[in-house]
Tab-separated table of C-alpha atoms and ligand atoms in Angstrom:
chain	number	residue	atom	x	y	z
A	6	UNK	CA	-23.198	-12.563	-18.410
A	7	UNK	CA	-22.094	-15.043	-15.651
A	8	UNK	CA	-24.622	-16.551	-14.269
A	9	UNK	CA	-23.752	-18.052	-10.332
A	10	UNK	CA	-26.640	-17.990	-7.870
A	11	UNK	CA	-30.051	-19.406	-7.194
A	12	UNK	CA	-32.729	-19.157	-10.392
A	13	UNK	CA	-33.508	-15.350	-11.263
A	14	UNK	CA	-36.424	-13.622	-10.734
A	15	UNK	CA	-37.003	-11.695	-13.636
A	16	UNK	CA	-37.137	-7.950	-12.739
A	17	UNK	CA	-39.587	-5.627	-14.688
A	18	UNK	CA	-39.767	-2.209	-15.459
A	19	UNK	CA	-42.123	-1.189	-12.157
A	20	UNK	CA	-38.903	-3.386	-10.412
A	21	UNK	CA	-36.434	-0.626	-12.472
A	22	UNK	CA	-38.721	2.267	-11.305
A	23	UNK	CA	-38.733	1.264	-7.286
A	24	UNK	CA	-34.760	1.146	-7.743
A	25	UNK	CA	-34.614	4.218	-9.086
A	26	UNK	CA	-36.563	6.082	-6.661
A	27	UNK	CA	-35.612	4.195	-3.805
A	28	UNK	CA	-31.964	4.551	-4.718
A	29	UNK	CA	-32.364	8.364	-5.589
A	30	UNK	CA	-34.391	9.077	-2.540
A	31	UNK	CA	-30.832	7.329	-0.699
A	32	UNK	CA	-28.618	9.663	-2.215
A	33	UNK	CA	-31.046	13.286	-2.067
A	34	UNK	CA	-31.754	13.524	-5.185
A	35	UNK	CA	-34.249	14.704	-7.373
A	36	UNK	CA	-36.943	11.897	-7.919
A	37	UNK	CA	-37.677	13.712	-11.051
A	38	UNK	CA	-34.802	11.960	-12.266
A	39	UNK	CA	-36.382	8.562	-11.789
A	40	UNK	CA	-37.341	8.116	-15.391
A	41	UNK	CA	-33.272	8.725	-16.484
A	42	UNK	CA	-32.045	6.385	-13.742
A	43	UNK	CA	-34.238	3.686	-14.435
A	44	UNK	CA	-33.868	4.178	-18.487
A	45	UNK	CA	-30.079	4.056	-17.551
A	46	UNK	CA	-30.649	0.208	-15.315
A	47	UNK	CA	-32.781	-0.967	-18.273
A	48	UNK	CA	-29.916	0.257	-21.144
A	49	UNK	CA	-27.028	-1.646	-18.540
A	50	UNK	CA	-29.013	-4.455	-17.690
A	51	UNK	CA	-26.304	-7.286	-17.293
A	52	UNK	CA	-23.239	-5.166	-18.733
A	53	UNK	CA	-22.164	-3.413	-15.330
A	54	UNK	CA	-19.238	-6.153	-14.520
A	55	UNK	CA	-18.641	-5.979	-10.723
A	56	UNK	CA	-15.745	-8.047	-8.950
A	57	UNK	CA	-16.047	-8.779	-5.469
A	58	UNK	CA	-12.755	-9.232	-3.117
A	59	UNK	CA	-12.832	-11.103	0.276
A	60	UNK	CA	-10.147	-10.575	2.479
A	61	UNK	CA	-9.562	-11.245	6.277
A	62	UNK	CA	-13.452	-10.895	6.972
A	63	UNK	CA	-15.851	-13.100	8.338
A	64	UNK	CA	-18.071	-12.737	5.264
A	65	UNK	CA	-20.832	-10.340	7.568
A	66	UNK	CA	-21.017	-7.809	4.551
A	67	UNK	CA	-21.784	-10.411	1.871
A	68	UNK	CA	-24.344	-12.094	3.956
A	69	UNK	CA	-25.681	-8.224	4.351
A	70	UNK	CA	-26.014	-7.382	1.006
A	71	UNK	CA	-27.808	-10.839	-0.327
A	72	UNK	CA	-30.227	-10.228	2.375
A	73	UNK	CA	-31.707	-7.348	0.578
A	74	UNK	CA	-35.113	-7.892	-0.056
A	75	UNK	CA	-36.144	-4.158	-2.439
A	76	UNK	CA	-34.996	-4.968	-4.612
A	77	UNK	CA	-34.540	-8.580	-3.899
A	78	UNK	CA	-30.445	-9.536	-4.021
A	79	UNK	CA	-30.802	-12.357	-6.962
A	80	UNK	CA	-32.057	-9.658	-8.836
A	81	UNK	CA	-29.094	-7.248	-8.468
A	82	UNK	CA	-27.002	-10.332	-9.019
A	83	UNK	CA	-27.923	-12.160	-11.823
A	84	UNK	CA	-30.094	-9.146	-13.934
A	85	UNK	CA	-28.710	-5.907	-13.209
A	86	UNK	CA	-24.797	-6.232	-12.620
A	87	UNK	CA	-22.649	-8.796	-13.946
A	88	UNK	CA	-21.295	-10.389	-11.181
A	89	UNK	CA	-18.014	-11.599	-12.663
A	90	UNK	CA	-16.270	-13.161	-8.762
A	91	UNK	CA	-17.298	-13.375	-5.808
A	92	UNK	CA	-15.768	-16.447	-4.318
A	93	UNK	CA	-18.701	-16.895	-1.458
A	94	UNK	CA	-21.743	-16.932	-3.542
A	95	UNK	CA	-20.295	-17.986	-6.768
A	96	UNK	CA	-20.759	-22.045	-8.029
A	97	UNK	CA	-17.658	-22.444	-9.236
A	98	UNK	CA	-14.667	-23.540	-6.961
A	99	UNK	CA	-10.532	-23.518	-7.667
A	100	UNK	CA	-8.972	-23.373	-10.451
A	101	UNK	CA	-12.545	-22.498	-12.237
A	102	UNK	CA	-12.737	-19.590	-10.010
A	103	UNK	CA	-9.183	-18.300	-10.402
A	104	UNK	CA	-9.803	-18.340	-13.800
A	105	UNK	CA	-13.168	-16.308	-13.819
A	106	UNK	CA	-10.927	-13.589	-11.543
A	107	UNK	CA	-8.209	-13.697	-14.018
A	108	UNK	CA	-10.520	-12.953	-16.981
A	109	UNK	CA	-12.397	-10.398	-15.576
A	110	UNK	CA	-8.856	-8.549	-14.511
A	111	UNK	CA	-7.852	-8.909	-18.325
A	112	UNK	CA	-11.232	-7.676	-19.550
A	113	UNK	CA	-10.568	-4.693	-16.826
A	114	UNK	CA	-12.910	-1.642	-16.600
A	115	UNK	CA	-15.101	-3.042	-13.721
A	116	UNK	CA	-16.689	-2.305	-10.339
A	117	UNK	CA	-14.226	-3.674	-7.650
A	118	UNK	CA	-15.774	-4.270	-3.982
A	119	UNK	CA	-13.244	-5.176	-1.651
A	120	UNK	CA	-14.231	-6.775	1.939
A	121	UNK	CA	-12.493	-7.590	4.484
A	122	UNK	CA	-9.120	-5.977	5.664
A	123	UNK	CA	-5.887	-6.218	4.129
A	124	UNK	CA	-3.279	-8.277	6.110
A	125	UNK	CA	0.415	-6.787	5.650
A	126	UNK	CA	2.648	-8.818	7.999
A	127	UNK	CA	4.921	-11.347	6.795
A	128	UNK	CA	4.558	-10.074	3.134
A	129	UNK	CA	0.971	-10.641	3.304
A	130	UNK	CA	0.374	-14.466	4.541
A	131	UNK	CA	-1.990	-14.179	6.908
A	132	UNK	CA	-4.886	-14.262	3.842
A	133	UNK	CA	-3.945	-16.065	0.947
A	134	UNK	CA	-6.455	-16.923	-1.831
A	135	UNK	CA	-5.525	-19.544	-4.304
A	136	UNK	CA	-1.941	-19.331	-2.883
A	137	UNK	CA	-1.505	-15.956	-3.508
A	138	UNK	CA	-1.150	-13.041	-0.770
A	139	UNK	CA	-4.415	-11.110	-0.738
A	140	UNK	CA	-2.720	-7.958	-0.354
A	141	UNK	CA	-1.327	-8.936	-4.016
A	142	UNK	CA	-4.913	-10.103	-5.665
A	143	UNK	CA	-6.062	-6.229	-4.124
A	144	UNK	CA	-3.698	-4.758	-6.085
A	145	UNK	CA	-3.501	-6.562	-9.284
A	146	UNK	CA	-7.613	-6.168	-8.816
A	147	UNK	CA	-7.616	-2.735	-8.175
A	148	UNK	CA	-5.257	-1.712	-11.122
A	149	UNK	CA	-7.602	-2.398	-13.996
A	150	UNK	CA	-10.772	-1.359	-12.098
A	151	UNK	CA	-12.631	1.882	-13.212
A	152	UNK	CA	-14.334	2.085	-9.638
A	153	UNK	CA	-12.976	0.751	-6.400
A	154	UNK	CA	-15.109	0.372	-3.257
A	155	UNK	CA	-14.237	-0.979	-0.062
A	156	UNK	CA	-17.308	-1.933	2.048
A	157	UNK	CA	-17.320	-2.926	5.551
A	158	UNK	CA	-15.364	-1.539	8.483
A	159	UNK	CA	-12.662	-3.763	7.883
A	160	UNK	CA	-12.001	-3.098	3.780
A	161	UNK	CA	-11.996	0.435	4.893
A	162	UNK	CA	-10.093	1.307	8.012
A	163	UNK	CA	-9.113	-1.917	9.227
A	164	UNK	CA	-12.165	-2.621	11.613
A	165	UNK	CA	-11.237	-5.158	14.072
A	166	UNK	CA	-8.347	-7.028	12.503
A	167	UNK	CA	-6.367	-3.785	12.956
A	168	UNK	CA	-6.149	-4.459	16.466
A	169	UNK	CA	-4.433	-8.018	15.750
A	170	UNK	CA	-1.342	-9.236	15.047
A	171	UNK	CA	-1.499	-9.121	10.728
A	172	UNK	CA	-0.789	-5.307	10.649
A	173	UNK	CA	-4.188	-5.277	8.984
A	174	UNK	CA	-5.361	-2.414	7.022
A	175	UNK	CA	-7.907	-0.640	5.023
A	176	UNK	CA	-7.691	-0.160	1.072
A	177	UNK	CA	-6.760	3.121	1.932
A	178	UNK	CA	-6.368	3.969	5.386
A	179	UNK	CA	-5.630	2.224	8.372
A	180	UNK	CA	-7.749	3.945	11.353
A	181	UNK	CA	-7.765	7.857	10.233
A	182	UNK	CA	-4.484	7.300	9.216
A	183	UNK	CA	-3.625	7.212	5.450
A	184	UNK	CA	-1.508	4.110	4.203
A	185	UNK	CA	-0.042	4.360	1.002
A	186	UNK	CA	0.736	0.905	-0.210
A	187	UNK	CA	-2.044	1.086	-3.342
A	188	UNK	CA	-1.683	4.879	-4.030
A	189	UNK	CA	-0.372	4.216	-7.448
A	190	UNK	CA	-3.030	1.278	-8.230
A	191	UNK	CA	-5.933	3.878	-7.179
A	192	UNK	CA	-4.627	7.299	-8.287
A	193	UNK	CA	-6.972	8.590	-10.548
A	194	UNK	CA	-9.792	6.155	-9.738
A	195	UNK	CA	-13.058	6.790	-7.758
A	196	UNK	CA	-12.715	5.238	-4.170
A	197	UNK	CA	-16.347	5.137	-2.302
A	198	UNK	CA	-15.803	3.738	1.081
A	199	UNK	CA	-19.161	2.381	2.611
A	200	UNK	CA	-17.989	1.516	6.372
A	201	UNK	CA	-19.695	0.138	9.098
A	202	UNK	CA	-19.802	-3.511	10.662
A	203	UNK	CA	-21.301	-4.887	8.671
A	204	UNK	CA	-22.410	-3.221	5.118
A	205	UNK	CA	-25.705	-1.717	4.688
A	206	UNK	CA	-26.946	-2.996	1.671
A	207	UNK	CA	-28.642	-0.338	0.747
A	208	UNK	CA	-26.001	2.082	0.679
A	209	UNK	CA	-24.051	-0.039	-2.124
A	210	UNK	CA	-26.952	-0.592	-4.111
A	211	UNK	CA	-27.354	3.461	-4.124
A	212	UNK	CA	-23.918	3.743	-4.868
A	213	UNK	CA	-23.933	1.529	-8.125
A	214	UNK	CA	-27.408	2.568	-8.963
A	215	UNK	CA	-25.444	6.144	-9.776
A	216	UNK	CA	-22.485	4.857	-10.766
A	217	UNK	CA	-24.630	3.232	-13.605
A	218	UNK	CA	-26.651	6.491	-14.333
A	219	UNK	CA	-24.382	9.226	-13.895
A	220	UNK	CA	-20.848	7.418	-14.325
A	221	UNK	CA	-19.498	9.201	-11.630
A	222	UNK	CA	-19.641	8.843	-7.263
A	223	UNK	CA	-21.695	10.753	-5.548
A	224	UNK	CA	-20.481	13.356	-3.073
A	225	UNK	CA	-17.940	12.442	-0.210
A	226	UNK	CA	-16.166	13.104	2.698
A	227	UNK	CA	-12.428	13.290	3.241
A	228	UNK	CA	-12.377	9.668	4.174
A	229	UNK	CA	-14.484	9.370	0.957
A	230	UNK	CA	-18.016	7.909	2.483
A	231	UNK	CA	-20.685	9.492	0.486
A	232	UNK	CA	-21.952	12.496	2.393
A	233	UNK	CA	-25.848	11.197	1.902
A	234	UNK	CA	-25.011	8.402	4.079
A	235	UNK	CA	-22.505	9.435	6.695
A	236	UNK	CA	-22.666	13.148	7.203
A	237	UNK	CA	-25.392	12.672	10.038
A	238	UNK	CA	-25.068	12.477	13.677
A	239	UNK	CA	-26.374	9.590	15.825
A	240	UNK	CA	-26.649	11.696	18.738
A	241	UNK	CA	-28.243	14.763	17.379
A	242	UNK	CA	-30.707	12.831	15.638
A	243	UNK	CA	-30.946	10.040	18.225
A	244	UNK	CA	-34.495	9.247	19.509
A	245	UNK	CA	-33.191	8.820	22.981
A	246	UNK	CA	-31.670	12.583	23.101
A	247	UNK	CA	-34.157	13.852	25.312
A	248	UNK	CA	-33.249	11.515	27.982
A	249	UNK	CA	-29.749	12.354	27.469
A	250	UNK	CA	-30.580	16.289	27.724
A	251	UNK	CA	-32.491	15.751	30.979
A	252	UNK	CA	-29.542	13.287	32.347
A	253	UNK	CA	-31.389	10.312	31.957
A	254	UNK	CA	-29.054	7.653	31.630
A	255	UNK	CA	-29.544	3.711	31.454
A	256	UNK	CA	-27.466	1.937	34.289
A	257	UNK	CA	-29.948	-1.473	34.468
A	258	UNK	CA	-30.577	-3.566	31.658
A	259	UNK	CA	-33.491	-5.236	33.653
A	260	UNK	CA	-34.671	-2.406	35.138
A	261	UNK	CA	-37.964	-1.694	33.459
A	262	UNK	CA	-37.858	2.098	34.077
A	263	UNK	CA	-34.543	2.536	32.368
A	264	UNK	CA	-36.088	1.396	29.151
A	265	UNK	CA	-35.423	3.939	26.671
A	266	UNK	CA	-33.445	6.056	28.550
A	267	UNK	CA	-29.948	7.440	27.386
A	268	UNK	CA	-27.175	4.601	26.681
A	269	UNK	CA	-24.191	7.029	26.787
A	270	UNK	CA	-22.922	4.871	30.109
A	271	UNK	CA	-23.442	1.953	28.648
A	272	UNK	CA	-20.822	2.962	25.865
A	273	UNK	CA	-22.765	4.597	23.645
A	274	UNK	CA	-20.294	6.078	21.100
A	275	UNK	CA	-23.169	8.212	19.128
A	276	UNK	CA	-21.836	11.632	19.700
A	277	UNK	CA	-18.660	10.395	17.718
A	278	UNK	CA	-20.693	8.331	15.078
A	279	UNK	CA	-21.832	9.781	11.447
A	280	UNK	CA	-24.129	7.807	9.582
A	281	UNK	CA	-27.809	7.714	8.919
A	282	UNK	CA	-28.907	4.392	10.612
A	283	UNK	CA	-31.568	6.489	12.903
A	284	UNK	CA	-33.543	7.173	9.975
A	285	UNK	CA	-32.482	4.412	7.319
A	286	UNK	CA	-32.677	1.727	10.090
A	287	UNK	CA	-31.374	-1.880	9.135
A	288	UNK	CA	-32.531	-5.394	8.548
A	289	UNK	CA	-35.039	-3.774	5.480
A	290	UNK	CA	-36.247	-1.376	7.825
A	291	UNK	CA	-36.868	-2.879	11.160
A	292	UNK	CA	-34.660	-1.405	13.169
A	293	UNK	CA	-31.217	-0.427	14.642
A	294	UNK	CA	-28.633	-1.075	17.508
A	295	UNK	CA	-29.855	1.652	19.515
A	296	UNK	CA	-33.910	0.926	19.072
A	297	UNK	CA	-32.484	-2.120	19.778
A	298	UNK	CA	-31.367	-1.242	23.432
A	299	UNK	CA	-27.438	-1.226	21.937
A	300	UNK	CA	-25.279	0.985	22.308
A	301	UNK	CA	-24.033	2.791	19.153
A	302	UNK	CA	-19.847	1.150	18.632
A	303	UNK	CA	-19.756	3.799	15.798
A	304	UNK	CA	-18.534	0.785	13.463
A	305	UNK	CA	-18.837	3.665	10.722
A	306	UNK	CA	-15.908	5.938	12.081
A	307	UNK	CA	-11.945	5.359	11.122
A	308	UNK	CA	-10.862	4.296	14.861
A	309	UNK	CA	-13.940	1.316	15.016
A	310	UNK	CA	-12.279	-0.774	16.741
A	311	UNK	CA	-9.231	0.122	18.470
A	312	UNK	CA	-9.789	3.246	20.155
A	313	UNK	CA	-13.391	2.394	21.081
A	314	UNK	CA	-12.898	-0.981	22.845
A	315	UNK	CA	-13.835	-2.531	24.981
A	316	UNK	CA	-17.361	-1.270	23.664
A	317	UNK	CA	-20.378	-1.625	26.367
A	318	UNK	CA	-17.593	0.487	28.918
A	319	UNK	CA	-18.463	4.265	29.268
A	320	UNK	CA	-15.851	5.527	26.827
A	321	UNK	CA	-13.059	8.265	28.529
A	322	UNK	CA	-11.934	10.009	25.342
A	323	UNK	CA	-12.333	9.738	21.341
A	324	UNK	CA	-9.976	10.650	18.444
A	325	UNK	CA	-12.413	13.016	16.539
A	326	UNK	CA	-10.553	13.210	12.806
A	327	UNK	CA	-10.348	17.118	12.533
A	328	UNK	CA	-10.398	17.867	16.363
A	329	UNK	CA	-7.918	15.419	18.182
A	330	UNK	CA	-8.560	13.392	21.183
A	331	UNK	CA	-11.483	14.825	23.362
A	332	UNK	CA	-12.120	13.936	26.527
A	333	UNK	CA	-15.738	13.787	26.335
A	334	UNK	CA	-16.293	12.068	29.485
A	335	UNK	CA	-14.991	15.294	30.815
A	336	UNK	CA	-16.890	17.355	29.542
A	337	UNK	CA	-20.296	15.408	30.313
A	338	UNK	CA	-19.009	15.444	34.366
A	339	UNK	CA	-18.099	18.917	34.172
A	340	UNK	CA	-20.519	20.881	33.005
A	341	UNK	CA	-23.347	18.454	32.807
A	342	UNK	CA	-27.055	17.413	31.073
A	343	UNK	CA	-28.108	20.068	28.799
A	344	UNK	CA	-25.249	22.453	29.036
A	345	UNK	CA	-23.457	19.621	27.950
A	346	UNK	CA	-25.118	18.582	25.040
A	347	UNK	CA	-25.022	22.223	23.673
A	348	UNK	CA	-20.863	21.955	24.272
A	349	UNK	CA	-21.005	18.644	22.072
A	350	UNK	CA	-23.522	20.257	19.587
A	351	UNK	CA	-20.911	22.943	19.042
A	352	UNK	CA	-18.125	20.294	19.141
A	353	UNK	CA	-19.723	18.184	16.223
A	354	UNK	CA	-21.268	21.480	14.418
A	355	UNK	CA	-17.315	22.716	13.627
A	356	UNK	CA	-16.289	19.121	12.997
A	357	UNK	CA	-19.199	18.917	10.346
A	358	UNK	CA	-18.775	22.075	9.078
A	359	UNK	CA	-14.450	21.044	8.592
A	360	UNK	CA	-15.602	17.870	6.963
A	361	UNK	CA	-17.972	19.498	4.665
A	362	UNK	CA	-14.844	21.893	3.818
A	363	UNK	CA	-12.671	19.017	2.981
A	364	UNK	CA	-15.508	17.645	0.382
A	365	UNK	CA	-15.181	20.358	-1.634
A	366	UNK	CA	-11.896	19.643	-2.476
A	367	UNK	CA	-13.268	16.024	-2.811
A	368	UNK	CA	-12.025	14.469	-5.920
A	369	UNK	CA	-15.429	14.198	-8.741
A	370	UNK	CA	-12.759	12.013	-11.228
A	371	UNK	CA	-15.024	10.832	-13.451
A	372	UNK	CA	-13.816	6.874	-13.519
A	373	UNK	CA	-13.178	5.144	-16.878
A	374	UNK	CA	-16.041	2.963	-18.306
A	375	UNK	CA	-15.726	-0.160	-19.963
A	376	UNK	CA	-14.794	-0.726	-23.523
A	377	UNK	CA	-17.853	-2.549	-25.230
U	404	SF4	FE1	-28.582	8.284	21.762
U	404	SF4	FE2	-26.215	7.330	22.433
U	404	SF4	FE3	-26.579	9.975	22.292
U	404	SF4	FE4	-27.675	8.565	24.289
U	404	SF4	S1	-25.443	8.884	23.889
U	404	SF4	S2	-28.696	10.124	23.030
U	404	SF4	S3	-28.210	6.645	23.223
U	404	SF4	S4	-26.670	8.532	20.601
């Protein structure tokens, strides 16, 4: 195993056990299954080879992941995964690194985690890593992978380079729109996108966690983020819903009686957002934007960040993927506080109920595993 990072803490089997759980208690499943997943960590201990792309990115998602403290990030690194590139935290530099990249292409058969978009104009020169067009180390990457996934907003829809001048994109979409330039590298391959701005850490530790046990990804959407994760609704799990129900909304930042109250008009895009930061919270469990007094910028959906700039502005209408363009500030004026609220209910009900649809069809491929 390559070994890049600070000294390792040496993880025991209690450390093997909290994964497990924590990990399986991520995804809904059974924690009678913590004994097999943490068996399975123990058996792969160092042999899960995982390389790690950086695009046009400013490096948030990496700084998110080694920031996880259960389990602690040196840990994941150096004991349970082989980390085989990863230009940021890795000690080697030029040609040394190229090198490790190149190898771990030839070996093939390994977890690839792309971040950061994907710049297409001018044949790709707006990123160039060791003088080659990222666009080009993505696909030569993703071709001998067993596993692909993009994390971030930007690896997976574009996030905010898309609205910039390198006809950015995602691995596999740009927006809700569905690009086709590495079609032929991924056919057949697992794709788990993990979206939002930046990476929760957790939710790519649960994803290789079962990747490792089971060999295969866990259930996903049609824009292939894993249903335990994103197939929850800010606003109808949102802590500030009552205020929103009883048309209680935030207009003064200093105004101490606002606090708390509804941020829908200060931009709040959480009727459009599905994820599960409300309960999984961020920064190991502190909190999140909107216990934060943020609005929700719904950094998890395909149009983050072109169609919801400029964020902090009450927004006019949303593409919903599935529904169209709504014009939900319409609807709020029209019909107002709680009869409102049951409209969006219904609104994000059918659009749930259409995504859940489209996982069925949801490819299960099981990926290819590494030779040993
Ligand atoms: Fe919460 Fe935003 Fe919905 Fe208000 S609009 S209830 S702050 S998700």
């Amino acid at each position: 195993m390559d070994r890049f990072l600070l000294g390792s803490p040496e993880i025991t089997r209690r450390d093997f056990l909290k994964i497990a759980s924590a990990s399986l208690a991520m995804l809904g499943l059974s924690q009678a299954l913590t004994p097999r997943v943490a068996k399975a960590l123990e058996d792969s201990l160092g042999k899960t080879a995982v390389v790690w792309l950086e695009g046009q990115d400013c490096a948030g998602c990496t700084e998110s992941f080694i920031n996880n403290l259960e389990p602690p990030a040196a840990s994941i690194l150096l004991d349970t995964i082989s980390l085989r590139y990863h230009e940021t935290v890795m000690a080697a530099s030029g040609h040394k690194s190229e090198e490790a990249l190149a190898k771990a292409i030839e070996e093939g058969g390994y977890v690839l985690v792309i971040e950061g978009s994907i710049p297409l104009a001018e044949d790709g020169l707006f990123c160039t890593v060791g003088g080659k067009p990222f666009k080009d180390i993505v696909r030569e990457a993703a071709r001998r992978a067993a596993v692909i996934i993009p994390v971030g907003a930007c690896a997976t829809f574009g996030g905010i380079p898309r609205s910039g001048p390198t006809d950015a994109v995602g691995f596999l979409f740009r927006g809700t729109r569905k690009h086709h330039h590495y079609d032929d590298v991924a056919a057949g391959k697992p794709v788990i996108n993990l979206p939002t701005c930046p990476l929760h850490n957790e939710r790519l530790v649960a994803v290789l966690v079962h990747y490792i046990t089971f060999g295969t990804v866990p259930p996903l959407d049609r824009f292939y983020r894993p249903l335990a994760f994103y197939g929850y609704n800010q606003h109808e799990n949102c802590e500030r819903r009552g205020h929103f129900d009883a048309g209680r909304f935030l207009t003064d930042w200093s105004d101490p009686k606002q606090q708390g109250w509804c941020l829908y008009l200060k931009g709040c895009r959480g009727p459009v957002a599905f994820q599960d930061c409300w309960k999984r919270l961020w920064n190991n469990r502190t909190n999140y934007c909107i216990q934060a007094n943020t609005p929700c910028a719904a950094c998890c959906e395909p149009e983050f960040y072109e169609s919801f700039s400029p964020l902090y502005e009450r927004q006019v209408d949303v593409e919903l993927p599935g529904i169209g363009r709504v014009d939900i500030d319409k609807v709020m004026a029209t019909v107002g506080g709680a009869v409102a609220a049951g409209i969006g209910a219904d609104m994000l009900i059918s659009r749930a109920e259409k995504r859940s649809n489209g996982n069925k069809n949801a490819a299960r491929a099981k990926p290819e595993k590494k030779e040993s």
